[in-house]
């Protein structure tokens, strides 16, 4: 009853607003009625549910680094009903204020979509085994970009210079700084810095100079790019980002020295690149560059780098010192880590010194003291959140890269692009060869040729390069060409080198190290070896990093630990390992006794939670609620989109719904594909799906066969080897976005879609009812179980009412 | 400097170089150090080593010094200990710590590996019966942990026992309750440490430069090994 009243009200409201499309609107509105019913019915719950991802999201990043959300102060929850329309004389029963929540809402959806994509990749483990995740993310981004392009949609203008440098970059570098393996790093610190600093300088100067030479060739028509701009561009594309390579390295456990050099290089080379980038941006504006400026530039380079380190160390110590006193406020312990590292970043940014250096050194400095001070749980939280924020940020950038590739205008210049690719490869290869020749005599274990080859070949370009080039100021004349070239470079390296590096490593048989040894004998003998070496070094009067290590340890134990650590009890690593093994042992015994107690998972959750094993123990209520939340949020947002599209005179413009629709559609498609691949294990849902996937595209194709865009989408989706489900959902989502956009030309489609939507939602729901266990782990880790269950039961209650 | 001084002795050095794989410069520097330690005598005694200030803080000082006087480490199939060693023997013991060459075949690598592990094994096996008994193992672990302050001998004992048990379970598989694990033989020792990349870890980068002068300054600083603990922080 109330729904009817509401919808009528709504119809009235809508009907006198759009004077232009009366005819079409009326037809659609009738059909919308269903949709609205659904929407209004679930508006309240829907909000709760919508805020579930958002809520948990804002809950996780306790801090500014978490501000992947573009406007952190605007809370997504809160809701449309807050402000009644002033024009209405009556009390409005249903109002919407999309503009208010737009930015966080869209960002949340993007993040959610990217995360779904990630879950989706891991459903079938072999995909991520052979193809790096970044490739998959870019591919999904390309698909989304294609959809957006086909509806003439601009990508959201989220990635600006400030957003990138203030919100996206810090989590990425914090993650790598925090998870830097310290012992190998300090053992190889010279080599790491040598490759990162000198290597990057070598690359950017070499590529820049030779590109400038290439620009002089008249045939390429790029003479207007001057030396400064070339240098700027070269600096951008010499930022290597071998996340994909590192994960391969970890899988095949390549030798430690190679691993740490690649890891450290990617970390510090970001710092160098950003310094160069800022410097060259400044220089690119200068009409004439005097020799003095070159010297000033070199001086600035050192000031910036060392200054960043200084700030990092200071903030690291302050953070450690603070955690000394947090024993009574365990809840906010992790906060300090993020606060201080972000503060270090911001302060460094304030003085325009290297903020990456600051945050990395801050993380390195505080890590050990902090982890000793905080409780085990806080430690876990810190690690998870650091990892999560970094991953989200990077995922978004890769994803965005895919979208931008399709949606922006490109300036294609064969000569420039090909030469860039070639020069980047050549200079990288040369650089590695030359630099290893210089550094090898100083190393205990020199790099052999295989190592050098992998080192050179692993120079993938990635997120940082893209973000840097995308946020170039518009004053750079050939920005479009630079963007295009960088995208080509990234695509080339990520796809070709990224995919081929695993077979290559296996083929040329690079030296490997077994990195996960956890036996007490090994630990004892590692210490024994270390002490023996130190002793023999003393004996023969030589000293190496073991000497400095001893020296630092002495200082550390005498002064630093006393100041920074609350409970200063020295404990040998052998004892620590012993305790850990004992604990593991005890846990195993506990596990075998009590079966799969859920409590165990919360303690052992330090490891990655591997997505989804559709275990029988997955409680039905959880899955029910999740499926509900998904389908409800979908239906709600669909109804949003429709109402927005159909009423152009509402306060927000059409473009709002446009930018909304593709992301919605994609999240829908992804969730669907996810559920589909899961459903393979269940015959019931398989039948259901088959019928769905057969029937829906047929219907859609019939109704939309005249639309070019659809055939494009269909061919696209068919050519994709992802799965049948993706094709279904793609075509569905495409048609949906088509509907929301071309309201004038394609009137039958919305009607069809709208009429299809409620049954679709229902069928999704039923799908999710069966197999949503995959999705459970994210939000649920964050909610306390009791609160969560009560929530669930409430939702279930409402659901049953609706069905009844 | 060191290289220049070593020139007169060259034929002698050539022998040593062939035997141990050190370069002439390295031998020259080590020889200088040897003279410094032995107070210009031709042989080196235990007392000379015991007085090295840096070493005095090393928790396993005695084991390291003993290793230099252990005939098993001289590549001569001898057994037992000696009272004083010549420069040649000093070099031979040192050569256990030479970093591996860049291009090694798997066989060479395996040989080097065995040699280095044998050195470690000999440090454990004080009574030279071919097995590391529980007592011997406990002793080493106690020494290792002796710098961690508050830790009692009981902890060390517990850890050594656990480690021994681990070796037993790895090398013997399932054991009957009344079975007794005698001790770690060298084969078992190889087995439990097969994951540790000893050929890349147990190395010293013998310099080609003379750093004795620098070392003198540094040697004056006592109390090197304060606590083993901090290593965990670094490691």
mmCIF file of N, CA and C in Angstrom, chain A residues 476-547:
data_model
loop_
_atom_site.group_PDB
_atom_site.id
_atom_site.type_symbol
_atom_site.label_atom_id
_atom_site.label_comp_id
_atom_site.label_asym_id
_atom_site.label_seq_id
_atom_site.Cartn_x
_atom_site.Cartn_y
_atom_site.Cartn_z
ATOM 1 N N UNK A 476 52.239 21.565 -20.586
ATOM 2 C CA UNK A 476 53.126 20.774 -21.429
ATOM 3 C C UNK A 476 52.418 20.550 -22.758
ATOM 4 N N UNK A 477 53.034 21.024 -23.816
ATOM 5 C CA UNK A 477 52.334 21.035 -25.104
ATOM 6 C C UNK A 477 51.909 19.667 -25.590
ATOM 7 N N UNK A 478 52.819 18.706 -25.481
ATOM 8 C CA UNK A 478 52.523 17.402 -26.049
ATOM 9 C C UNK A 478 52.082 16.412 -24.983
ATOM 10 N N UNK A 479 51.292 16.865 -24.050
ATOM 11 C CA UNK A 479 50.894 15.978 -22.959
ATOM 12 C C UNK A 479 50.215 14.722 -23.492
ATOM 13 N N UNK A 480 49.364 14.915 -24.502
ATOM 14 C CA UNK A 480 48.631 13.756 -25.032
ATOM 15 C C UNK A 480 49.576 12.704 -25.580
ATOM 16 N N UNK A 481 50.579 13.182 -26.283
ATOM 17 C CA UNK A 481 51.551 12.238 -26.837
ATOM 18 C C UNK A 481 52.273 11.514 -25.710
ATOM 19 N N UNK A 482 52.613 12.263 -24.678
ATOM 20 C CA UNK A 482 53.303 11.645 -23.548
ATOM 21 C C UNK A 482 52.424 10.583 -22.891
ATOM 22 N N UNK A 483 51.144 10.940 -22.712
ATOM 23 C CA UNK A 483 50.239 9.972 -22.087
ATOM 24 C C UNK A 483 50.162 8.716 -22.947
ATOM 25 N N UNK A 484 49.968 8.921 -24.233
ATOM 26 C CA UNK A 484 49.860 7.768 -25.123
ATOM 27 C C UNK A 484 51.116 6.908 -25.057
ATOM 28 N N UNK A 485 52.268 7.574 -25.123
ATOM 29 C CA UNK A 485 53.510 6.809 -25.123
ATOM 30 C C UNK A 485 53.682 6.046 -23.816
ATOM 31 N N UNK A 486 53.364 6.726 -22.720
ATOM 32 C CA UNK A 486 53.517 6.035 -21.439
ATOM 33 C C UNK A 486 52.594 4.830 -21.362
ATOM 34 N N UNK A 487 51.372 5.009 -21.829
ATOM 35 C CA UNK A 487 50.444 3.881 -21.788
ATOM 36 C C UNK A 487 50.980 2.729 -22.639
ATOM 37 N N UNK A 488 51.509 3.062 -23.790
ATOM 38 C CA UNK A 488 52.088 2.011 -24.633
ATOM 39 C C UNK A 488 53.214 1.307 -23.899
ATOM 40 N N UNK A 489 54.046 2.119 -23.303
ATOM 41 C CA UNK A 489 55.186 1.580 -22.573
ATOM 42 C C UNK A 489 54.708 0.628 -21.474
ATOM 43 N N UNK A 490 53.710 1.071 -20.724
ATOM 44 C CA UNK A 490 53.219 0.249 -19.617
ATOM 45 C C UNK A 490 52.593 -1.030 -20.155
ATOM 46 N N UNK A 491 51.767 -0.867 -21.176
ATOM 47 C CA UNK A 491 51.119 -2.041 -21.755
ATOM 48 C C UNK A 491 52.161 -3.045 -22.236
ATOM 49 N N UNK A 492 53.138 -2.496 -22.943
ATOM 50 C CA UNK A 492 54.166 -3.374 -23.497
ATOM 51 C C UNK A 492 54.887 -4.114 -22.382
ATOM 52 N N UNK A 493 55.375 -3.356 -21.404
ATOM 53 C CA UNK A 493 56.173 -4.018 -20.367
ATOM 54 C C UNK A 493 55.309 -4.937 -19.509
ATOM 55 N N UNK A 494 54.135 -4.457 -19.128
ATOM 56 C CA UNK A 494 53.328 -5.267 -18.215
ATOM 57 C C UNK A 494 52.836 -6.528 -18.903
ATOM 58 N N UNK A 495 52.370 -6.364 -20.129
ATOM 59 C CA UNK A 495 51.807 -7.545 -20.771
ATOM 60 C C UNK A 495 52.901 -8.486 -21.272
ATOM 61 N N UNK A 496 53.814 -7.954 -22.059
ATOM 62 C CA UNK A 496 54.779 -8.861 -22.667
ATOM 63 C C UNK A 496 55.828 -9.316 -21.671
ATOM 64 N N UNK A 497 56.498 -8.345 -21.018
ATOM 65 C CA UNK A 497 57.537 -8.757 -20.086
ATOM 66 C C UNK A 497 56.933 -9.414 -18.851
ATOM 67 N N UNK A 498 55.832 -8.840 -18.387
ATOM 68 C CA UNK A 498 55.226 -9.362 -17.163
ATOM 69 C C UNK A 498 54.786 -10.803 -17.316
ATOM 70 N N UNK A 499 54.219 -11.125 -18.459
ATOM 71 C CA UNK A 499 53.741 -12.493 -18.626
ATOM 72 C C UNK A 499 54.895 -13.443 -18.900
ATOM 73 N N UNK A 500 55.903 -12.932 -19.623
ATOM 74 C CA UNK A 500 56.950 -13.868 -20.022
ATOM 75 C C UNK A 500 58.017 -14.061 -18.949
ATOM 76 N N UNK A 501 57.970 -13.262 -17.881
ATOM 77 C CA UNK A 501 59.114 -13.355 -16.978
ATOM 78 C C UNK A 501 59.120 -14.666 -16.187
ATOM 79 N N UNK A 502 57.950 -15.171 -15.897
ATOM 80 C CA UNK A 502 57.943 -16.427 -15.137
ATOM 81 C C UNK A 502 58.526 -17.594 -15.942
ATOM 82 N N UNK A 503 58.048 -17.789 -17.174
ATOM 83 C CA UNK A 503 58.689 -18.860 -17.957
ATOM 84 C C UNK A 503 60.186 -18.624 -18.145
ATOM 85 N N UNK A 504 60.551 -17.344 -18.303
ATOM 86 C CA UNK A 504 61.968 -17.050 -18.512
ATOM 87 C C UNK A 504 62.804 -17.448 -17.298
ATOM 88 N N UNK A 505 62.314 -17.078 -16.118
ATOM 89 C CA UNK A 505 63.064 -17.410 -14.902
ATOM 90 C C UNK A 505 63.215 -18.916 -14.787
ATOM 91 N N UNK A 506 62.122 -19.611 -15.088
ATOM 92 C CA UNK A 506 62.205 -21.055 -14.992
ATOM 93 C C UNK A 506 63.135 -21.604 -16.072
ATOM 94 N N UNK A 507 63.106 -20.955 -17.228
ATOM 95 C CA UNK A 507 63.883 -21.475 -18.347
ATOM 96 C C UNK A 507 65.381 -21.309 -18.123
ATOM 97 N N UNK A 508 65.799 -20.102 -17.776
ATOM 98 C CA UNK A 508 67.235 -19.910 -17.618
ATOM 99 C C UNK A 508 67.701 -20.316 -16.241
ATOM 100 N N UNK A 509 66.765 -20.737 -15.400
ATOM 101 C CA UNK A 509 67.139 -21.346 -14.130
ATOM 102 C C UNK A 509 67.999 -20.428 -13.257
ATOM 103 N N UNK A 510 67.374 -19.354 -12.844
ATOM 104 C CA UNK A 510 68.045 -18.401 -11.968
ATOM 105 C C UNK A 510 68.252 -19.037 -10.589
ATOM 106 N N UNK A 511 69.339 -18.661 -9.958
ATOM 107 C CA UNK A 511 69.633 -19.219 -8.644
ATOM 108 C C UNK A 511 68.481 -18.919 -7.677
ATOM 109 N N UNK A 512 68.134 -19.897 -6.896
ATOM 110 C CA UNK A 512 66.987 -19.708 -6.000
ATOM 111 C C UNK A 512 67.378 -19.881 -4.557
ATOM 112 N N UNK A 513 66.556 -19.325 -3.713
ATOM 113 C CA UNK A 513 66.758 -19.489 -2.279
ATOM 114 C C UNK A 513 65.454 -19.980 -1.695
ATOM 115 N N UNK A 514 65.571 -20.896 -0.796
ATOM 116 C CA UNK A 514 64.352 -21.280 -0.109
ATOM 117 C C UNK A 514 64.123 -20.273 0.994
ATOM 118 N N UNK A 515 63.077 -19.480 0.876
ATOM 119 C CA UNK A 515 62.961 -18.379 1.804
ATOM 120 C C UNK A 515 62.087 -18.668 3.016
ATOM 121 N N UNK A 516 61.290 -19.703 2.942
ATOM 122 C CA UNK A 516 60.437 -19.924 4.109
ATOM 123 C C UNK A 516 60.895 -21.136 4.902
ATOM 124 N N UNK A 517 61.992 -20.957 5.606
ATOM 125 C CA UNK A 517 62.444 -22.050 6.455
ATOM 126 C C UNK A 517 62.088 -21.700 7.875
ATOM 127 N N UNK A 518 61.462 -22.574 8.509
ATOM 128 C CA UNK A 518 61.067 -22.282 9.868
ATOM 129 C C UNK A 518 61.387 -23.473 10.732
ATOM 130 N N UNK A 519 62.629 -23.907 10.742
ATOM 131 C CA UNK A 519 62.953 -24.929 11.718
ATOM 132 C C UNK A 519 63.971 -24.339 12.665
ATOM 133 N N UNK A 520 63.917 -24.858 13.840
ATOM 134 C CA UNK A 520 64.740 -24.252 14.874
ATOM 135 C C UNK A 520 66.206 -24.520 14.615
ATOM 136 N N UNK A 521 66.494 -25.628 13.969
ATOM 137 C CA UNK A 521 67.881 -25.923 13.653
ATOM 138 C C UNK A 521 68.456 -24.902 12.683
ATOM 139 N N UNK A 522 67.642 -24.577 11.705
ATOM 140 C CA UNK A 522 68.110 -23.601 10.724
ATOM 141 C C UNK A 522 68.366 -22.265 11.403
ATOM 142 N N UNK A 523 67.453 -21.891 12.288
ATOM 143 C CA UNK A 523 67.619 -20.622 12.976
ATOM 144 C C UNK A 523 68.891 -20.624 13.820
ATOM 145 N N UNK A 524 69.078 -21.714 14.557
ATOM 146 C CA UNK A 524 70.277 -21.809 15.398
ATOM 147 C C UNK A 524 71.519 -21.693 14.540
ATOM 148 N N UNK A 525 71.510 -22.390 13.412
ATOM 149 C CA UNK A 525 72.719 -22.382 12.615
ATOM 150 C C UNK A 525 72.917 -21.080 11.867
ATOM 151 N N UNK A 526 71.804 -20.392 11.570
ATOM 152 C CA UNK A 526 71.983 -19.071 10.968
ATOM 153 C C UNK A 526 72.726 -18.162 11.931
ATOM 154 N N UNK A 527 72.282 -18.191 13.179
ATOM 155 C CA UNK A 527 72.970 -17.378 14.186
ATOM 156 C C UNK A 527 74.413 -17.827 14.340
ATOM 157 N N UNK A 528 74.575 -19.142 14.349
ATOM 158 C CA UNK A 528 75.918 -19.690 14.531
ATOM 159 C C UNK A 528 76.834 -19.195 13.410
ATOM 160 N N UNK A 529 76.306 -19.254 12.201
ATOM 161 C CA UNK A 529 77.116 -18.810 11.067
ATOM 162 C C UNK A 529 77.454 -17.332 11.208
ATOM 163 N N UNK A 530 76.432 -16.558 11.585
ATOM 164 C CA UNK A 530 76.679 -15.126 11.702
ATOM 165 C C UNK A 530 77.762 -14.825 12.715
ATOM 166 N N UNK A 531 77.652 -15.493 13.860
ATOM 167 C CA UNK A 531 78.650 -15.242 14.896
ATOM 168 C C UNK A 531 80.019 -15.739 14.471
ATOM 169 N N UNK A 532 80.032 -16.864 13.805
ATOM 170 C CA UNK A 532 81.314 -17.392 13.360
ATOM 171 C C UNK A 532 81.974 -16.433 12.385
ATOM 172 N N UNK A 533 81.158 -15.936 11.461
ATOM 173 C CA UNK A 533 81.721 -15.016 10.483
ATOM 174 C C UNK A 533 82.248 -13.765 11.168
ATOM 175 N N UNK A 534 81.424 -13.242 12.064
ATOM 176 C CA UNK A 534 81.870 -12.042 12.775
ATOM 177 C C UNK A 534 83.170 -12.322 13.514
ATOM 178 N N UNK A 535 83.233 -13.509 14.137
ATOM 179 C CA UNK A 535 84.427 -13.863 14.889
ATOM 180 C C UNK A 535 85.643 -13.994 13.991
ATOM 181 N N UNK A 536 85.469 -14.680 12.885
ATOM 182 C CA UNK A 536 86.609 -14.881 11.991
ATOM 183 C C UNK A 536 87.022 -13.564 11.355
ATOM 184 N N UNK A 537 86.045 -12.715 11.105
ATOM 185 C CA UNK A 537 86.391 -11.394 10.572
ATOM 186 C C UNK A 537 87.241 -10.623 11.565
ATOM 187 N N UNK A 538 86.842 -10.711 12.820
ATOM 188 C CA UNK A 538 87.650 -10.066 13.850
ATOM 189 C C UNK A 538 89.058 -10.632 13.850
ATOM 190 N N UNK A 539 89.090 -11.962 13.706
ATOM 191 C CA UNK A 539 90.370 -12.648 13.764
ATOM 192 C C UNK A 539 91.307 -12.201 12.661
ATOM 193 N N UNK A 540 90.764 -12.077 11.471
ATOM 194 C CA UNK A 540 91.664 -11.747 10.373
ATOM 195 C C UNK A 540 91.665 -10.258 10.100
ATOM 196 N N UNK A 541 91.046 -9.514 10.987
ATOM 197 C CA UNK A 541 91.163 -8.070 10.884
ATOM 198 C C UNK A 541 90.423 -7.455 9.718
ATOM 199 N N UNK A 542 89.400 -8.111 9.268
ATOM 200 C CA UNK A 542 88.575 -7.533 8.213
ATOM 201 C C UNK A 542 87.236 -7.187 8.824
ATOM 202 N N UNK A 543 86.604 -6.241 8.236
ATOM 203 C CA UNK A 543 85.255 -6.022 8.740
ATOM 204 C C UNK A 543 84.342 -5.628 7.604
ATOM 205 N N UNK A 544 83.085 -5.990 7.765
ATOM 206 C CA UNK A 544 82.116 -5.735 6.698
ATOM 207 C C UNK A 544 80.840 -5.255 7.356
ATOM 208 N N UNK A 545 79.716 -5.534 6.735
ATOM 209 C CA UNK A 545 78.489 -5.005 7.327
ATOM 210 C C UNK A 545 78.171 -5.655 8.656
ATOM 211 N N UNK A 546 78.769 -6.826 8.912
ATOM 212 C CA UNK A 546 78.532 -7.419 10.226
ATOM 213 C C UNK A 546 79.083 -6.511 11.318
ATOM 214 N N UNK A 547 80.173 -5.859 10.981
ATOM 215 C CA UNK A 547 80.761 -4.946 11.944
ATOM 216 C C UNK A 547 79.793 -3.806 12.249
#
